C-alpha positions in Angstrom: 131.7 122.6 76.8 129.2 124.1 78.3 127.8 123.2 81.8 124.4 122.3 81.3 122.3 122.3 84.2 122.2 124.9 87.2 122.7 122.3 89.9 126.0 121.6 87.7 127.3 124.6 87.8 126.9 125.3 90.6 129.0 121.6 91.6 131.7 123.5 89.3 132.1 127.3 90.7 131.4 125.7 94.4 135.2 123.3 93.6 137.0 125.2 91.0 136.4 128.4 93.7 138.0 125.9 96.6 140.5 124.4 94.0 142.1 128.1 93.0 145.1 128.5 94.8 144.9 131.9 96.5 147.5 136.1 97.1 146.4 137.5 100.3 146.6 140.8 98.9 146.8 142.8 102.3 148.2 140.6 106.3 149.7 142.2 109.1 150.9 137.8 109.6 154.7 137.0 110.1 156.6 133.8 109.3 158.7 131.7 111.5 161.9 134.1 111.5 160.6 136.9 113.4 160.0 134.9 116.6 157.7 136.4 119.6 156.3 139.0 116.6 154.5 136.1 114.7 151.3 135.1 116.2 150.0 131.6 116.2 147.8 129.1 118.2 145.3 130.2 120.7 147.5 132.7 122.9 148.4 135.0 119.6 144.2 134.2 118.7 142.6 135.9 121.7 145.6 139.3 121.8 144.1 140.7 118.8 143.5 144.3 118.9 139.3 143.6 118.5 139.5 141.7 121.4 141.6 143.0 123.8 139.9 147.0 123.7 136.4 144.0 123.6 137.9 143.2 127.0 139.7 146.6 128.5 135.7 147.4 128.1 134.1 145.4 130.9 138.3 146.3 133.0 138.2 150.3 132.6 141.4 150.6 134.5 143.3 148.1 132.5 143.1 150.5 129.7 146.7 150.9 130.3 148.0 147.3 131.5 146.5 145.5 128.8 148.9 146.5 126.3 151.6 145.5 128.2 151.0 142.3 129.2 152.6 138.9 128.2 150.9 137.5 125.4 149.6 134.3 127.8 148.3 137.0 130.0 146.5 138.7 128.1 145.0 136.0 126.1 144.2 134.6 129.5 142.0 138.3 130.6 140.3 137.8 127.0 139.3 133.9 126.7 137.6 134.3 130.9 136.4 137.6 130.5 135.5 137.1 126.7 134.6 133.3 126.2 133.8 132.1 130.2 132.2 135.3 131.8 129.6 136.2 128.0 129.4 134.5 125.6 130.9 135.4 122.5 128.7 136.7 119.7 131.1 140.2 118.5 132.8 139.3 115.2 136.2 138.8 116.4 135.4 136.4 119.3 132.9 134.5 116.6 136.6 134.9 114.0 138.3 132.3 116.9 134.9 130.0 117.7 135.6 129.3 113.2 139.3 128.8 113.6 138.3 126.3 117.1 136.1 125.0 114.1 137.8 124.6 111.3 141.0 122.3 112.5 137.8 120.1 113.6 138.4 120.6 118.0 135.5 120.2 119.8 133.7 124.0 120.4 132.4 121.8 124.5 135.8 122.4 125.6 135.5 126.1 128.6 139.1 125.5 130.0 141.5 127.9 127.9 144.5 125.0 129.0 142.9 122.6 127.5 142.2 124.7 123.5 146.2 124.9 124.8 146.9 121.2 124.4 146.1 120.8 121.3 148.5 122.6 119.9 151.3 121.0 122.2 152.9 119.2 119.4 152.4 121.6 116.7 155.8 123.9 116.1 155.4 127.8 114.4 157.2 126.1 111.5 154.4 122.6 111.3 150.9 125.2 112.5 152.1 127.5 109.2 151.4 124.2 107.0 148.8 123.5 108.0 147.5 126.9 108.4 148.6 127.4 104.8 146.6 124.2 103.5 144.1 124.1 104.4 143.1 127.4 103.7 144.2 126.7 100.0 146.4 130.3 99.9 149.9 129.8 98.6 151.3 133.6 99.3 151.0 136.6 101.3 151.6 140.2 101.9 153.2 140.6 104.8 153.1 144.4 106.5 156.8 145.0 107.2 157.7 147.7 109.1 161.6 148.0 109.7 161.5 151.7 111.0 159.7 149.3 113.8 163.4 148.3 116.1 162.5 145.2 117.1 161.4 144.1 113.2 164.5 146.4 112.5 166.2 143.8 113.7 165.8 141.0 112.4 165.7 142.3 108.9 169.0 142.8 109.4 170.3 139.8 110.1 167.8 137.8 107.6 169.3 136.3 105.2 166.5 134.1 103.5 162.7 135.2 103.0 159.5 132.0 103.5 158.7 132.4 99.5 155.3 132.5 101.5 155.2 135.6 102.0 156.1 138.6 100.0 157.3 142.0 102.3 154.7 145.3 102.6 156.8 148.2 103.2 154.3 150.5 105.1 155.3 154.0 105.5 152.6 154.9 108.4 155.2 155.9 110.9 156.9 158.5 108.6 153.1 160.2 108.0 150.7 159.7 111.0 153.8 160.1 113.3 156.8 161.9 112.2 158.3 162.7 115.6 158.8 159.3 116.0 159.7 158.3 112.8 162.4 161.6 113.3 164.0 159.6 116.3 163.9 155.7 115.4 165.7 157.4 112.0 168.8 159.3 114.4 168.4 155.8 116.2 169.3 153.7 112.5 172.3 156.8 111.3 170.1 159.1 109.6 170.7 162.5 109.9 167.0 163.4 110.3 165.7 166.6 112.4 161.4 167.6 113.3 162.6 170.4 111.3 161.6 168.7 107.1 165.0 170.6 105.3 166.7 169.2 102.3 169.5 166.5 105.2 166.2 165.0 106.6 164.0 164.4 103.4 166.5 163.7 101.8 167.8 160.7 105.0 164.0 159.7 105.0 164.7 159.0 100.9 167.9 157.4 101.6 165.7 154.8 104.2 163.1 153.9 101.8 165.6 153.3 98.8 167.8 151.2 101.5 164.6 149.2 103.3 163.6 148.5 99.5 166.2 147.0 98.5 166.1 145.1 101.7 163.3 144.3 101.1 162.2 144.7 97.8 158.2 145.3 99.5 156.4 144.5 96.4 153.9 147.5 97.4 154.8 150.5 99.3 151.8 150.6 102.2 149.9 154.6 103.4 147.5 155.0 105.7 146.3 159.1 105.6 145.9 161.0 108.7 143.7 162.3 109.9 142.9 165.9 108.3 144.3 165.1 105.6 142.7 165.4 103.4 141.5 168.4 104.2 144.9 169.7 103.3 146.5 169.4 107.8 148.7 167.1 107.6 151.4 169.6 105.5 154.8 167.3 107.0 153.1 164.3 105.6 151.9 165.4 102.6 155.8 167.0 101.5 157.3 163.7 103.2 154.7 162.0 100.2 155.6 164.5 97.3 158.8 164.6 98.1 159.8 161.5 99.1 157.7 158.5 99.8 156.2 159.1 95.1 159.7 159.8 94.3 161.4 156.8 95.7 158.4 154.4 94.7 158.4 155.3 91.4 162.3 155.3 91.0 161.4 151.7 92.6 159.0 151.0 89.9 156.8 149.5 92.7 153.0 150.5 93.5 152.2 152.8 96.5 148.6 151.7 98.9 146.6 154.2 100.5 144.8 152.2 103.3 141.2 153.0 103.0 139.8 152.4 106.5 136.1 152.4 108.0 137.7 152.7 111.8 135.3 151.6 114.7 133.3 153.6 117.2 136.3 154.2 119.8 137.8 155.9 117.4 136.3 159.1 115.9 133.2 158.2 113.5 132.9 157.9 110.5 135.7 159.0 108.1 132.8 159.4 105.2 133.7 163.3 102.7 131.7 165.2 104.8 129.2 165.4 101.9 127.8 162.7 102.2 129.6 161.8 98.5 131.9 159.3 99.4 135.4 158.6 101.0 137.3 161.9 101.6 140.1 160.0 101.5 139.6 158.6 98.7 138.4 160.9 96.5 142.9 162.5 97.4 144.1 158.6 96.3 142.0 160.2 92.6 144.0 163.0 92.1 146.9 161.6 93.1 146.1 159.0 89.9 145.3 161.6 88.0 148.3 164.6 89.1 151.2 160.5 88.6 150.2 158.6 85.6 153.0 157.2 85.9 152.9 155.3 89.2 151.4 152.6 90.4 148.5 153.2 93.6 146.7 150.6 95.2 143.1 151.1 96.7 143.9 148.5 100.1 140.2 149.5 101.0 139.7 146.6 103.2 135.6 147.5 104.2 135.5 150.4 103.4 131.7 151.1 101.4 132.6 153.7 97.5 129.9 154.6 95.8 129.3 153.6 92.4 130.1 157.1 90.7 133.2 156.1 93.0 134.4 153.4 91.7 133.2 153.7 88.1 136.0 157.2 89.4 138.1 154.1 89.7 137.6 152.0 86.9 138.6 155.3 84.1 141.9 155.2 86.2 144.8 152.6 84.1 146.7 153.3 87.6 144.2 152.1 90.5 143.4 148.8 91.7 140.8 147.7 93.4 141.5 145.2 96.4 139.5 144.7 99.2 136.8 145.7 97.4 133.9 143.9 98.9 134.2 142.7 102.0 133.7 139.0 103.0 132.8 139.0 106.5 129.2 142.2 105.6 126.3 140.6 107.7 123.9 139.1 105.6 123.5 139.5 101.2 126.1 143.5 102.0 129.7 141.9 99.9 127.5 139.4 98.1 126.0 143.4 97.4 129.2 144.7 97.4 131.4 142.4 95.0 128.6 142.4 92.9 128.9 146.6 92.5 132.2 145.8 91.5 132.1 143.4 89.0 130.1 146.3 87.3 131.8 148.9 87.5 135.2 146.9 86.8 134.4 143.4 85.9 138.5 141.4 86.8 140.9 144.2 86.5 140.5 143.9 90.8 141.7 142.4 94.3 138.1 141.5 95.1 139.2 139.5 99.8 141.5 140.2 101.5 142.3 138.7 104.2 144.3 142.1 106.8 144.4 138.8 109.4 146.8 140.3 112.3 147.3 135.5 113.9 147.5 133.2 111.0 145.1 131.3 112.5 142.8 133.9 110.6 142.5 132.7 107.2 140.7 129.7 108.6 137.6 132.0 108.5 138.6 134.9 106.5 139.0 132.5 103.6 136.3 130.1 103.8 133.9 133.6 103.6 136.1 134.8 101.0 136.1 131.3 99.0 131.7 131.0 99.9 131.3 134.8 98.7 132.6 134.1 95.6 130.8 130.9 94.8 127.5 132.9 95.6 128.2 135.9 93.5 129.8 133.7 90.2 126.9 131.6 91.1 125.4 134.3 90.2 126.5 136.0 87.2 127.2 132.8 85.5 123.3 131.6 86.0 122.1 134.8 84.0 124.9 134.5 81.3 122.9 130.5 80.4 119.9 132.6 80.9 121.0 134.7 77.9 122.5 131.3 75.9 125.8 132.4 76.7 128.1 128.6 77.2 130.1 128.7 80.4 132.8 125.5 80.2 135.3 124.5 83.4 138.4 126.5 82.3 135.5 129.8 82.3 135.2 129.2 84.8 139.3 128.2 86.2 139.9 130.7 84.7 137.7 133.5 85.7 138.8 133.3 89.8 142.1 132.3 89.4 142.3 135.9 88.4 140.0 137.5 91.5 142.2 135.6 94.1 145.4 136.8 93.2 145.3 136.6 89.0 144.5 140.1 88.3 146.8 142.2 91.4 149.8 140.2 90.3 149.2 141.0 86.7 149.3 144.8 88.0 152.5 144.4 89.6 154.0 143.7 86.8 155.5 140.1 88.6 154.9 136.9 88.0 152.8 134.2 90.7 156.4 133.0 93.1 153.4 130.1 94.0 152.9 129.2 90.9 155.4 131.2 88.4 153.0 132.5 86.3 
């Protein structure tokens, strides 16, 4: 039975979007088994890359030392610099405030020790349960790099993974810092050399095959090195063509390319020089054309794709866009992006992921994400109702489920472990 009034439609959309379980298609979270690598609680929240970089701008002499500070000391530096000495106005600061508000804690507290007291009675496992329950997230994809020594050691001894966490195998180090990756491979007894000879390429393939068996990742994730689109990264190109793509194809898993927009301190925009779109996205489209049997994910991470780019993506059945509507965009920017994505891609995309580095950040990320989805779906459904199309509760639930993870799992060709569908 169709919804009769616009007020009833808005309430239906709100309740449905809030109730549908979420798959977060890209995060940098770790479960409890990863020990100190798991960031949670106030100290973990305050030591994100963004907050440390912001704090260090007020302490130029600490540029090198800040990254090596113990987490509690780094958290104290950030809290004093950005929350006490100044008003927490930046987006990263507001995320911290939003987390504390979502947990129902008193925003008048100013001493860091008072906030830490709120976490005293919670274990890491308890806190994860709390955050997953309050955010409505049931499954997250966790970026994993076994070449990182601390993480690799955990993977070697890990017998069972928290089922809410789904590994994503990072190949960033291979593509962006081959010299360091080569040293890491040799430390793991792979016969790798800095020159990419045939033996080294086979060693890389062996490492990837072993890691895929060990982690069972949903997909591989890569950030293309600077200059790759202009042919300036020949080692990376060989590793991608001769190792990463063939092994991903053997395993039948997608390759995700991260299309990130860097901040003002990271060298400026990575948009194409002619202003027509993202150079990296052009590379990804070309990969899709050259490898029609291989699945690819565009991990957009707030990069502003043009309508022609979205149209091109819609013509690639082996490409899935994730994160193409950034929920944190000020004003109506995120809604405009999501409207454009719906125009070109319909329900065959995953518009939002959090990219969270600390478990706490799932709370504000998905509060914003759900609000964005509610707003845009209400507009769409209202327009359909005005045109005489009846909208039912089943329609809203089905569409919200697709946009909050269903389309992602369908593209992967795997069942969602949280629903069995």
